[in-house]
XYZ file of C-alpha atoms in Angstrom:
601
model
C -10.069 33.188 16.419
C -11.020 30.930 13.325
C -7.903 28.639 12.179
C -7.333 28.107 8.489
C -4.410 24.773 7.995
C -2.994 24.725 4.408
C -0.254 23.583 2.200
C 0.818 25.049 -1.368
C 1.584 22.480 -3.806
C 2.896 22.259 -7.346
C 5.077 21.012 -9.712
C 8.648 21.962 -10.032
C 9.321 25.914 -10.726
C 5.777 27.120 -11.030
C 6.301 29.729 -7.987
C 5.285 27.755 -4.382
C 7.950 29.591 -2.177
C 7.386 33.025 -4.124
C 3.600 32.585 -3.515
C 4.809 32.029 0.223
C 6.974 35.123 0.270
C 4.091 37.041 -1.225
C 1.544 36.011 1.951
C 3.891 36.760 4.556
C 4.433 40.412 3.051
C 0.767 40.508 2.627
C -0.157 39.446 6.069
C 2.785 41.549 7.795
C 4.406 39.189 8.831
C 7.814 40.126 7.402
C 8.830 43.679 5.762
C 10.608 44.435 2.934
C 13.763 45.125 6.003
C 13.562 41.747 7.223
C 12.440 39.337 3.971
C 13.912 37.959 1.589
C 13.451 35.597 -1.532
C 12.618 32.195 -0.931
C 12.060 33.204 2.849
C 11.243 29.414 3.768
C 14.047 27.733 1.971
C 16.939 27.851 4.489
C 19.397 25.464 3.256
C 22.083 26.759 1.356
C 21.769 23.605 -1.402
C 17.801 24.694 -1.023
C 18.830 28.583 -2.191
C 21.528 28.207 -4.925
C 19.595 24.856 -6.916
C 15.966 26.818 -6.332
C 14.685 23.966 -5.081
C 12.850 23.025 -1.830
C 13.455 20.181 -0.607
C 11.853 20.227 3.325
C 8.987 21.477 3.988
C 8.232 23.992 6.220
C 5.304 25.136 8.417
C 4.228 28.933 9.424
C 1.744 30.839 10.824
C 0.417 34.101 9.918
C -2.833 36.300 10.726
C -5.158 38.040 8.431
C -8.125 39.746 8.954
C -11.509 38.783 6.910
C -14.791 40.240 7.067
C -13.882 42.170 10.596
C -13.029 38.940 11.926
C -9.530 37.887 12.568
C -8.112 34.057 11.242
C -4.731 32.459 11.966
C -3.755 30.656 8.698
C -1.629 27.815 9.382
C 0.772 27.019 6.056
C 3.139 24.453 4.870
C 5.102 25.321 1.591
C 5.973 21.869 0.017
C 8.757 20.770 -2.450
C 7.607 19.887 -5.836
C 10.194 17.218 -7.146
C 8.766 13.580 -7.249
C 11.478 12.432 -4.787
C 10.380 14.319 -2.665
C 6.089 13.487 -2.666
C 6.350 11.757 0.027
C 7.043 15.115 2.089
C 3.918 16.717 0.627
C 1.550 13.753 1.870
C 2.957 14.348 5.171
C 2.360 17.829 4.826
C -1.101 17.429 3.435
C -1.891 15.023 6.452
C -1.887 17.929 8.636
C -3.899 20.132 6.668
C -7.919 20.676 5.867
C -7.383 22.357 1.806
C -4.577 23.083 -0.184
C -3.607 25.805 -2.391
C -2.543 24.324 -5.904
C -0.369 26.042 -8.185
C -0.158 25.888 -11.650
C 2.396 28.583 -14.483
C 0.147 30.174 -16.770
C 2.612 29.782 -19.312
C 3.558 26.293 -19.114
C 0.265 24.614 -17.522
C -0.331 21.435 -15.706
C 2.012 19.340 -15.079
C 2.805 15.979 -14.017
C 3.493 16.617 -10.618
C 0.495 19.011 -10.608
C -1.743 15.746 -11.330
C 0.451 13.920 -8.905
C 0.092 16.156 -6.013
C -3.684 17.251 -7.220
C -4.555 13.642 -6.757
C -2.670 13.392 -3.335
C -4.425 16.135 -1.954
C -8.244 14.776 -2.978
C -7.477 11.375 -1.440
C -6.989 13.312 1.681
C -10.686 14.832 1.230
C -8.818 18.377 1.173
C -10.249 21.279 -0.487
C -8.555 22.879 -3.261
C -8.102 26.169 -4.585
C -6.845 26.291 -7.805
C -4.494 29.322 -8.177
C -2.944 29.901 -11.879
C 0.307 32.036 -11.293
C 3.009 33.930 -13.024
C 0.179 35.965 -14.738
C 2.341 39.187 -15.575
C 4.421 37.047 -18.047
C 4.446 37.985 -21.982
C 3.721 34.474 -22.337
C 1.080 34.129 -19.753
C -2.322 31.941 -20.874
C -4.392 31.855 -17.601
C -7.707 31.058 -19.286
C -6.295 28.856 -21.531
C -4.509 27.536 -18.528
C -7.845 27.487 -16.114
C -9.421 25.367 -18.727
C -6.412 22.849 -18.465
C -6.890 22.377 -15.118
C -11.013 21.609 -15.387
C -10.368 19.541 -17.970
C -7.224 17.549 -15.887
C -8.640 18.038 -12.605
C -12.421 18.717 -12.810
C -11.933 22.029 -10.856
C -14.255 24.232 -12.233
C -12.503 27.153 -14.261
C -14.090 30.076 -12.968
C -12.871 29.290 -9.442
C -9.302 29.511 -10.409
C -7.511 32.722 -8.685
C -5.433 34.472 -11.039
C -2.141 35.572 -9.005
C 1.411 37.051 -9.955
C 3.412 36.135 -6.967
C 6.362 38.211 -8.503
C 4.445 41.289 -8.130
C 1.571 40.846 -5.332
C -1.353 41.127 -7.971
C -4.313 38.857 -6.825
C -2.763 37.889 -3.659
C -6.005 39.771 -1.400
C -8.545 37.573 -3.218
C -6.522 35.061 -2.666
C -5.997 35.177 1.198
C -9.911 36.048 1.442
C -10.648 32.846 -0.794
C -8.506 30.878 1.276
C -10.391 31.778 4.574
C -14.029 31.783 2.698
C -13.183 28.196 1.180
C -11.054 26.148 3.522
C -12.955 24.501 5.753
C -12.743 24.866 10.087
C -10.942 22.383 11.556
C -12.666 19.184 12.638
C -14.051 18.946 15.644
C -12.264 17.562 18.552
C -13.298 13.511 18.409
C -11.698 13.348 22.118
C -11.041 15.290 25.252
C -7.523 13.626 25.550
C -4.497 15.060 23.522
C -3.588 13.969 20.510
C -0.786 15.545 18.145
C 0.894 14.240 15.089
C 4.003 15.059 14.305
C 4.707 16.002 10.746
C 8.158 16.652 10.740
C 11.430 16.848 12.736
C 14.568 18.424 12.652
C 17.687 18.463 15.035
C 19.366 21.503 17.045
C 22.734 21.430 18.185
C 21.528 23.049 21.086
C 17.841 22.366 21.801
C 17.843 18.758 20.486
C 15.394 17.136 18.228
C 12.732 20.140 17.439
C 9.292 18.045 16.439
C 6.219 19.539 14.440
C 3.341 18.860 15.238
C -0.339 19.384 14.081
C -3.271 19.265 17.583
C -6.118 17.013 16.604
C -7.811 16.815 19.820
C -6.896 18.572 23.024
C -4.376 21.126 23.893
C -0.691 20.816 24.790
C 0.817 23.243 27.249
C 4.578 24.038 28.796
C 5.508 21.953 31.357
C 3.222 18.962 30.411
C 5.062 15.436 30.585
C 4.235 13.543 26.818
C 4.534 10.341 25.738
C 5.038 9.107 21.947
C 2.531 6.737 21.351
C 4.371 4.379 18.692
C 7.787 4.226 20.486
C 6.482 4.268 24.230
C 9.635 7.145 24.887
C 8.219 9.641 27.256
C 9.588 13.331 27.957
C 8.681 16.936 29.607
C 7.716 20.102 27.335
C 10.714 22.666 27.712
C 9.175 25.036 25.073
C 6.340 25.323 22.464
C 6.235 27.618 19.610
C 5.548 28.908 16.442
C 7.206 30.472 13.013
C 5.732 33.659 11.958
C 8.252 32.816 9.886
C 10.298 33.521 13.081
C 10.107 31.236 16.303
C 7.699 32.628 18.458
C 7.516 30.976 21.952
C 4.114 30.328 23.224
C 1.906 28.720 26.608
C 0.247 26.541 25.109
C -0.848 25.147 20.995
C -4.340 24.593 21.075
C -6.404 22.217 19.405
C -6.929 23.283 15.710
C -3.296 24.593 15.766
C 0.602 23.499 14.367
C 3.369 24.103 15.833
C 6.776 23.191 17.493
C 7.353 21.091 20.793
C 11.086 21.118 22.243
C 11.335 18.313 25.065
C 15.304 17.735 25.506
C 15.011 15.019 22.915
C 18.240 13.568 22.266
C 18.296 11.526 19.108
C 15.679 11.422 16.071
C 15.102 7.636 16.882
C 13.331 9.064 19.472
C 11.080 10.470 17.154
C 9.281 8.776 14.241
C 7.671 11.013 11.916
C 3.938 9.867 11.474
C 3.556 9.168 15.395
C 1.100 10.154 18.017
C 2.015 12.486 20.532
C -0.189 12.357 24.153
C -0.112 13.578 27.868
C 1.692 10.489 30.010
C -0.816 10.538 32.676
C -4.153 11.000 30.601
C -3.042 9.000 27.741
C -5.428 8.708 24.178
C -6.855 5.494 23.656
C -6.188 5.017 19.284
C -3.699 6.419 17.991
C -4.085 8.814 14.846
C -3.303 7.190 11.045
C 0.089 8.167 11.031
C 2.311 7.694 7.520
C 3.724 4.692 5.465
C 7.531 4.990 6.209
C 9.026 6.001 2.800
C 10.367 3.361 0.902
C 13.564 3.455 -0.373
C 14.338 2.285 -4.337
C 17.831 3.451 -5.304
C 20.565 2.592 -3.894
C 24.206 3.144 -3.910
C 27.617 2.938 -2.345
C 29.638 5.690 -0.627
C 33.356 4.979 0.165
C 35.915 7.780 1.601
C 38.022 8.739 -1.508
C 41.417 7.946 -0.676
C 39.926 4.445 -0.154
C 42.427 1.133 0.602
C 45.730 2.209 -1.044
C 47.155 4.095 1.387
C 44.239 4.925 2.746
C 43.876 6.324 6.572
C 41.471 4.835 9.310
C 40.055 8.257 10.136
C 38.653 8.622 6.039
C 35.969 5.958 6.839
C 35.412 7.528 10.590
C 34.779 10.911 9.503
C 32.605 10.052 6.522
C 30.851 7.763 9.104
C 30.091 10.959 11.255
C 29.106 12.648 8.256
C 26.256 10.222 7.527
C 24.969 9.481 11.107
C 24.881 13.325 11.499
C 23.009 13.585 8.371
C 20.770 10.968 8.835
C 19.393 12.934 11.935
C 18.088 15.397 9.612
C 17.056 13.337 7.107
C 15.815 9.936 8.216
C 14.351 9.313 4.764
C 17.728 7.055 3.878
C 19.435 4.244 5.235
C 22.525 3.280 5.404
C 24.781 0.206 6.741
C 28.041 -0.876 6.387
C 29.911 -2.017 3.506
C 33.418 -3.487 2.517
C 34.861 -3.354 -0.777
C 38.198 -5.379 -1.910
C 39.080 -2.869 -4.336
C 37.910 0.542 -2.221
C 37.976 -0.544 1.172
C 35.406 0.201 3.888
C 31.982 2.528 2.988
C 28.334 2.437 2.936
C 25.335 1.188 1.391
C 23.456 3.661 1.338
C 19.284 3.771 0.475
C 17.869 7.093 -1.277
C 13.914 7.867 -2.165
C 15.210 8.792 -6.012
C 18.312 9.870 -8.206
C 17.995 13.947 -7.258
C 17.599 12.293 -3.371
C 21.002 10.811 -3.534
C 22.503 13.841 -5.647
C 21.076 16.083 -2.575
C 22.566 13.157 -0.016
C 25.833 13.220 -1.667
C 26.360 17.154 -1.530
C 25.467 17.567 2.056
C 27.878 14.650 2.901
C 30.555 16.540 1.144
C 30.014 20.207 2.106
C 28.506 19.753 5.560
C 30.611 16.597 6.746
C 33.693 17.922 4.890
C 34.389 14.417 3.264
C 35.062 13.438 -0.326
C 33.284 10.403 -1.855
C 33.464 7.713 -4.001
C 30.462 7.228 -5.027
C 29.064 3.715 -7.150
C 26.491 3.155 -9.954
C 23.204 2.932 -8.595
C 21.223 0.149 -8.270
C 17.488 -1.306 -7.348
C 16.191 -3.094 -5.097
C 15.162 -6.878 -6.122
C 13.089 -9.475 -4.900
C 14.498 -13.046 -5.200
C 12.198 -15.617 -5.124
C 14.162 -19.632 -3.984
C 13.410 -22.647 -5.082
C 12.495 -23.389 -1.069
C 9.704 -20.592 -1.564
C 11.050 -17.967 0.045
C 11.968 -14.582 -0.774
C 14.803 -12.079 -0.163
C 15.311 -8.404 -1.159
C 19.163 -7.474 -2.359
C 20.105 -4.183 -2.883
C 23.354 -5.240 -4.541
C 24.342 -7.375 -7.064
C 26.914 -8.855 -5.060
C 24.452 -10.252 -2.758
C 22.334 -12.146 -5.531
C 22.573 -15.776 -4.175
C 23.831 -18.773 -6.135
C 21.966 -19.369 -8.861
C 21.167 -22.543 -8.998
C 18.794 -22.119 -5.737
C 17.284 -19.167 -8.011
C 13.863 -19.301 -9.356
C 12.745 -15.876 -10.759
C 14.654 -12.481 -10.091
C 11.850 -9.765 -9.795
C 12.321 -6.080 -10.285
C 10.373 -2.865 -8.806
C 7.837 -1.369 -12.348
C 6.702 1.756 -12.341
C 3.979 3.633 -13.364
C 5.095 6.622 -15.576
C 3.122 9.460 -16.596
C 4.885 11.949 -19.097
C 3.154 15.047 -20.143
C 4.386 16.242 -23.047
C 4.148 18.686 -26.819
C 2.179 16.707 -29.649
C 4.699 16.890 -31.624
C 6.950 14.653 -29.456
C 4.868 12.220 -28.722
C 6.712 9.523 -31.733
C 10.133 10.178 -29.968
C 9.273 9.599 -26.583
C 7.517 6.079 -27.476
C 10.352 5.545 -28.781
C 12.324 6.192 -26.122
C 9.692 4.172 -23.465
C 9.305 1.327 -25.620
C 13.872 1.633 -26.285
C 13.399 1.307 -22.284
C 10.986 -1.962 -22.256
C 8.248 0.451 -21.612
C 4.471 -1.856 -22.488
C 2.347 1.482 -23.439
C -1.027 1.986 -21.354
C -2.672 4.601 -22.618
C -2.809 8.089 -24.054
C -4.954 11.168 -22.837
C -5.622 14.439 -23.946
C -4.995 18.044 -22.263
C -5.352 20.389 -24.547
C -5.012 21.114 -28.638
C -0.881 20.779 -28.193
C -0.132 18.404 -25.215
C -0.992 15.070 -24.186
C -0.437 12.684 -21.576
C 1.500 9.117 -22.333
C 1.258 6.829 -19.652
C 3.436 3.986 -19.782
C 4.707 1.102 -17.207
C 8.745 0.688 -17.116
C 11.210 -1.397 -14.643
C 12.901 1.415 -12.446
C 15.977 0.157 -13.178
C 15.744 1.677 -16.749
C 14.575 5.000 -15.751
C 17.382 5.675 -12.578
C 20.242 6.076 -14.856
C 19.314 9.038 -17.854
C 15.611 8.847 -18.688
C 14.700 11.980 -17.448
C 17.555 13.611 -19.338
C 16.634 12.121 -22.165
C 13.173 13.212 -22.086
C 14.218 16.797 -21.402
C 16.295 16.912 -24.340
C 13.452 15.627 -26.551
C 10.918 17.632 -26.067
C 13.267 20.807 -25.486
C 12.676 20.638 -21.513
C 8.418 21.130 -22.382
C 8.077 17.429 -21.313
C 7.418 16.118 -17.694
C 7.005 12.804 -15.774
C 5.955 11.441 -12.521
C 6.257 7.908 -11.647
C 5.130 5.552 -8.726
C 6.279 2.403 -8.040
C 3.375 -0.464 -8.769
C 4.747 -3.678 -7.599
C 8.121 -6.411 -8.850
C 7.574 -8.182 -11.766
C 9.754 -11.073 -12.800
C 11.714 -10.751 -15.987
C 14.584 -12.605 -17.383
C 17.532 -10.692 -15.874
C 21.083 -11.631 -14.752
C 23.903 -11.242 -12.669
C 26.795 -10.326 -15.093
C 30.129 -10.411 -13.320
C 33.086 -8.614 -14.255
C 36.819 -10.814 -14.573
C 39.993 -9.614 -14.309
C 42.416 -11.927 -15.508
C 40.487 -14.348 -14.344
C 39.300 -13.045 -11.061
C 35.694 -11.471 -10.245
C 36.053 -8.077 -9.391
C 32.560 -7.634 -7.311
C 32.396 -3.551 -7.363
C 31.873 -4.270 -10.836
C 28.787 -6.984 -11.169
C 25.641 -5.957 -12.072
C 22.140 -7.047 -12.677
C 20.658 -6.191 -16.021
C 18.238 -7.628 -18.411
C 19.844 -10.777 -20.447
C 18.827 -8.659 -23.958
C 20.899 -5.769 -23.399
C 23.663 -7.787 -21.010
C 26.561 -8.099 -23.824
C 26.069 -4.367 -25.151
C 26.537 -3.153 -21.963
C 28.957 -5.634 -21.005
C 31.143 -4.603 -24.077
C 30.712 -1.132 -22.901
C 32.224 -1.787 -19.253
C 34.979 -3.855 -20.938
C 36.098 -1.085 -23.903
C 36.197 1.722 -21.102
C 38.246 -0.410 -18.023
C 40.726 -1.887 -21.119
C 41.250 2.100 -21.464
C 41.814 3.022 -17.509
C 44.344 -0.122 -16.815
C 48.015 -0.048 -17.112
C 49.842 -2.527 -19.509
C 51.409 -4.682 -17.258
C 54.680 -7.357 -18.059
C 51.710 -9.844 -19.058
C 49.017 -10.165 -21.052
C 45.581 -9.294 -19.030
C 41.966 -10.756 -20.400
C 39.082 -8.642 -19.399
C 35.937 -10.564 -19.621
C 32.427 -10.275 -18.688
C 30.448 -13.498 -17.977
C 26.635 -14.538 -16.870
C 27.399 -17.915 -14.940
C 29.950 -19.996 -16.781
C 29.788 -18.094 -20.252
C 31.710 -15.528 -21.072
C 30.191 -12.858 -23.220
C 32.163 -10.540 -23.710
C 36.545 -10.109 -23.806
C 38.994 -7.267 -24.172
C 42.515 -8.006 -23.789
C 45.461 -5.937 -22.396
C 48.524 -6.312 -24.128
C 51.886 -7.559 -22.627
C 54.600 -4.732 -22.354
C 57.269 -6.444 -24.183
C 60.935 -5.985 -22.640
C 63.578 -6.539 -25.175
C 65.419 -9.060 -23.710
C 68.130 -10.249 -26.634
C 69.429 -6.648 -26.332
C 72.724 -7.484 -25.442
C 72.831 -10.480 -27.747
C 75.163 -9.027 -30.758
C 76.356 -11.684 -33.009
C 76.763 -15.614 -32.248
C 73.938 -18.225 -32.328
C 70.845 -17.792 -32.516
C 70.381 -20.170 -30.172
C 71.517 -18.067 -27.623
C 68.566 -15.936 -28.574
C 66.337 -18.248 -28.199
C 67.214 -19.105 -25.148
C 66.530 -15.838 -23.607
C 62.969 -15.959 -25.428
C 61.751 -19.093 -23.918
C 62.913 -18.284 -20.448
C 61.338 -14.761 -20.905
C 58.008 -17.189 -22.288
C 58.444 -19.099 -18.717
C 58.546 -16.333 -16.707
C 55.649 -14.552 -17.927
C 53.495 -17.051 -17.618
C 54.473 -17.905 -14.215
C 53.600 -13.769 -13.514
C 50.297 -14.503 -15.166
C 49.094 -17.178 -12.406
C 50.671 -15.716 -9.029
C 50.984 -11.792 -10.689
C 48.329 -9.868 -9.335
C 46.946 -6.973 -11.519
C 46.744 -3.548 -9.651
C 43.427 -1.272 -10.900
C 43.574 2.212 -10.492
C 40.815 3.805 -8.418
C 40.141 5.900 -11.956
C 38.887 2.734 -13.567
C 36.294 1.850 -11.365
C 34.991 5.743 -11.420
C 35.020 5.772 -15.256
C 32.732 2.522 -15.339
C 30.894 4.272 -12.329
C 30.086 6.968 -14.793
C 26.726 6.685 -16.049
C 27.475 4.578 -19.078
C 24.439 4.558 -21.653
C-alpha cells in the first residue's frame, strides 16, 4: 500500500478542521452517525473559541487509480503562537495542503506557514476554499497566491469544505502530487516523535512519525536524547478513532504507549530506537520553543487572609498542565503584596490567555494574574550577560551597561486604504519601516521591525479596529537590540512597591508613569495621613499623586474659652500624624494592583 504524510495549513478561520471533517466523510472514515464538526478539535476551549490549538494526526484510506493509499494527516492550528506546532507537524510530513478563503485571500499566516512548509522541501497543493460563498473570488484569489507564493494558478483546487464540492479532486491530487516517502537511509529504527500528550490511565501517549525501520509490540525502545529506555505496551492509530495495531511500519505515524510516567520523559523533537540494535545519528529533531512573554500567576485570595492550600492547589494546577503543554515554564515566585505564585513563560499573548483558562476551569483555581512582560538581555560592565524576565530582577544600575530588548519582524497585510493609519500606528509603536509590497489592486503588505514589548499589550487590537478586522500580521522574533530603556519603580509613601516596577522606554516612561499613578490614587483608601504616590527612574522622581489626609475634627468639643486651647489640640493632632506618617504603614487593596494590571494604554 502507497503512504501519502500531510499536514493542512492556513491562516486563522479559512476552514483547516472543516477541510479535515470533509476527508474523513469522504474517505469513510466517519458517518454522518458518528461525526461531528470540528471532529479533531477535542478540547472544550478548542470547540467554543473555534480555534485549534494542538495538532492532531490521523489516518485514513482512499482508493486511486485501482490502487489503494493510506494518507497520513495532521490538521494544524493557524494562530502565530502557535507556528511552532505546525513546523513540528510539517517535520513529519513529505507535502502539505495549503488553504487559503476565497473571499478574504492570503494572509499573513498563509505566507508564514507557506514559507515554513518550502524550507522543509515539502510539496504544496494550493487549495482555495469556501468557494460556495456570495462573496467568493477564487480566481481572483488563485492569482493572489502565484503572485505571493509563486504557485502556479491553474494548480490551485477549488474546494467548499462546507458542502463537499471539489473534495474528490482533491484527495486524487493529493495522492498524484505528494511525493512517496523517502527511502529508508538505515536498517535500524528510527522514529521521531512529533507530539505527546498524557493519559490518566495509559501514561504519556507519544506520536511518532517511522523514518527508517519498523517498530513492533513488545519491542524494548530507548529515547535517544534523554538515554530513558522502556517496553512497547501498545501501538496504534486514529482513524480518527484509536485503532490498535502489531506493528507501524516504516513510511507510517502513529502512537506508541510504553508505561511512560512523566512528559520529562519525553522531549518532543527526540529520536526514538530499539535498545539492543540502537541507530547510530540521531534524526534533526526541533529547536525547543522559545518563550517571550511572560507573566505572574498568584492564587486570588493571595496574603491577606490567605490559606496555604490556594498556592498548593494552583501549584497542582500548573504541574498538571504543564504535562500537556510543555511549551511554558514556570518557577516560583513571592510577592510582598500577593504572596506566593508563579512566573510563568508563554509562546505569545493568546498562549497565556489559553494557559490562564485551562488553569482556571481544569485546575479549578482562580488567578491573579500580572501585566506581562519580555524577556531582556542585560549586558554588565564585567562583560557578561543575563536574561530577566522581570523587572524586579534588573540588577543595580550602576553595574549596567546597555538593557537590550527582543525586535521583531512584523508583517501586516492589509486594505490600501489603511495603509496611512497603520504607519501610523507602527511608527506611534517605534516601528523603523522596511518595506512595502504589493498583492493585489486593494491590499498590500507593510513590513515593519518593532520591540515586542510594544506589540504584547494591544497592537493587534488596534490593528483590527483599523482596518475593520481586513488587516493581519505575523511576526518573528529577529534578535535584542539595545535601546535607552529603564526600570521605573513605583513608591508608596516612600516605599517601592516591586509588583509595580516596570521596564519601558525612557520617552514614554512619565506618560505611562502618570497613568499608573492617576489610576492607584483612585483604588487606595484615604488614610489618617497624607500618602505621596510617586514614580521614579533611579533617584528622580517623575511623576507624584498625592492622597489626601482624612481630617478628624478634633476641637469638637472645644465650645468657648481660648483659643489656645484649640491650638493645642491642633499641634498635637500635627505631631501625631506625622509620627503615623514614618512608622504608619499604608494597606493597598488587592483591587489596586488589578486595576494597574489592566492593560493600561
Amino acid at each position: 500500500m502507497k503512504v501519502r504524510n500531510f499536514s493542512i495549513i492556513a491562516h486563522i478561520d479559512h476552514g483547516k478542521s472543516t477541510l479535515a471533517d470533509r476527508l474523513l466523510h469522504a474517505t469513510k472514515a466517519v458517518d454522518h452517525r458518528t461525526g461531528k464538526d470540528q471532529m479533531l478539535d477535542s478540547m472544550d476551549l478548542e470547540r467554543e473559541r473555534g480555534i485549534t490549538i494542538k495538532s492532531s494526526a490521523v489516518t485514513v484510506q482512499h482508493v486511486y487509480k485501482g490502487e489503494p493509499y493510506q494518507l497520513n494527516f495532521i490538521d494544524t492550528p493557524g494562530h502565530v503562537d502557535f507556528t511552532y506546532e505546525v513546523s513540528r507537524a510539517l517535520t513529519a510530513c513529505e507535502g502539505a495542503v495549503l488553504v487559503v478563503d476565497s473571499t478574504q485571500g492570503v494572509q499573513a499566516q498563509t505566507v508564514a506557514n507557506a514559507y515554513l512548509a518550502v524550507e522543509n522541501d515539502l510539496e504544496l497543493i494550493p487549495v482555495v476554499n469556501k468557494i460556495d460563498l456570495p462573496a467568493a473570488d477564487p480566481d481572483g484569489v488563485a492569482m493572489e497566491v502565484e503572485q505571493v507564493l509563486g504557485l502556479p494558478a491553474e494548480d490551485s483546487i477549488y474546494v467548499s469544505a462546507k458542502s463537499g464540492k471539489g473534495i474528490p479532486e482533491l484527495l486524487d491530487a493529493i495522492c498524484e502530487k505528494l511525493p512517496d516517502p523517502p527511502p529508508p537511509s538505515t536498517d535500524r529504527l528510527r522514529a521521531l516523535i512529533f507530539d505527546s500528550n498524557y493519559d490518566d490511565y495509559r501514561g504519556v501517549v507519544v506520536f511518532v512519525r517511522v523514518f527508517d525501520g519498523a517498530i513492533s509490540v513488545g519491542d524494548k525502545i530507548r529515547m535517544m536524547g534523554t538515554g530513558r529506555t522502556f517496553s512497547v505496551t501498545e501501538l496504534g492509530r486514529y482513524t480518527p478513532f484509536p485503532e490498535k495495531l502489531k506493528k507501524i511500519e516504516q513510511g507510517e505515524v502513529g502512537y506508541i504507549v510504553a508505561s511512560i510516567k512523566s512528559l520529562g520523559d519525553v522531549r518532543v523533537g527526540d529520536t526514538v530506537t530499539l535498545e539492543y540494535e540502537p541507530a547510530e545519528i540521531a534524526l534533526p529533531g526541533y529547536e525547543e520553543p522559545k518563550q517571550m512573554v511572560f507573566c505572574d500567576f498568584y492564587p486570588a485570595t493571595g496574603s491577606e487572609g490567605g490559606k496555604r492550600s490556594d498556592f498548593e492547589s494552583l501549584r497542582e494546577a500548573v504541574e498538571k498542565l504543564h504535562i500537556n503543554d510543555a511549551s511554558f515554564t514556570f518557577e516560583v515566585q513571592h510577592s510582598e503584596a500577593l504572596g506566593f505564585g508563579f512566573r510563568c513563560g508563554f509562546l505569545g499573548l493568546l498562549h497565556m490567555d489559553i494557559v490562564q483558562e485551562r488553569l482556571e476551569r481544569e485546575g479549578g483555581v482562580d488567578i491573579v494574574q500580572t501585566a506581562p512582560t519580555v524577556s531582556y538581555l542585560i549586558d554588565l560592565n564585567d562583560d557578561t550577560t543575563v536574561e530577566i524576565h522581570n523587572p524586579a530582577d534588573l540588577p543595580d544600575m550602576s553595574r549596567v551597561r546597555a538593557i537590550r530588548e527582543p525586535m521583531v519582524k512584523i508583517e501586516i497585510i492589509c486594505p490600501e486604504e489603511n495603509i496611512g493609519d497603520l504607519m501610523k500606528l507602527a511608527e506611534g509603536r517605534r516601528g523603523i519601516f522596511k518595506g512595502q509590497r504589493f498583492i493585489s489592486d486593494t491590499r498590500q503588505i507593510l513590513d515593519y521591525e518593532l520591540p515586542l514589548a510594544e506589540i504584547i499589550y494591544d497592537f493587534y487590537d488596534k490593528l483590527k479596529s483599523i482596518t475593520r478586522g481586513y488587516g493581519t500580521m505575523d511576526y518573528e522574533i529577529i534578535g535584542y537590540v539595545p535601546e535607552n530603556l529603564a526600570k521605573v519603580d513605583i513608591l508608596i509613601n516612600g516605599a517601592p512597591v516591586e509588583a509595580l516596577s516596570l521596564i519601558c522606554h525612557r520617552s514614554s516612561a512619565e506618560i505611562r508613569s502618570r497613568a499608573i499613578l492617576a489610576k492607584l490614587r483612585k483604588q487606595i483608601d484615604r488614610h489618617q495621613f497624607e500618602i505621596p504616590l510617586q514614580a521614579a527612574i533611579g533617584g528622580k522622581i517623575i511623576a507624584r499623586e498625592t492622597i489626601k489626609a482624612l481630617r478628624k475634627n478634633v476641637t469638637a468639643k472645644c465650645y468657648g474659652g481660648d483659643i489656645t486651647r484649640k491650638r493645642k489640640l491642633l499641634e498635637k493632632q500635627k505631631e501625631g500624624k506625622k509620627r503615623m506618617k514614618n512608622v504608619g504603614s499604608v494597606n493597598i487593596p488587592q483591587e489596586a494592583f488589578m486595576a494597574v494590571l489592566e492593560q493600561e494604554e
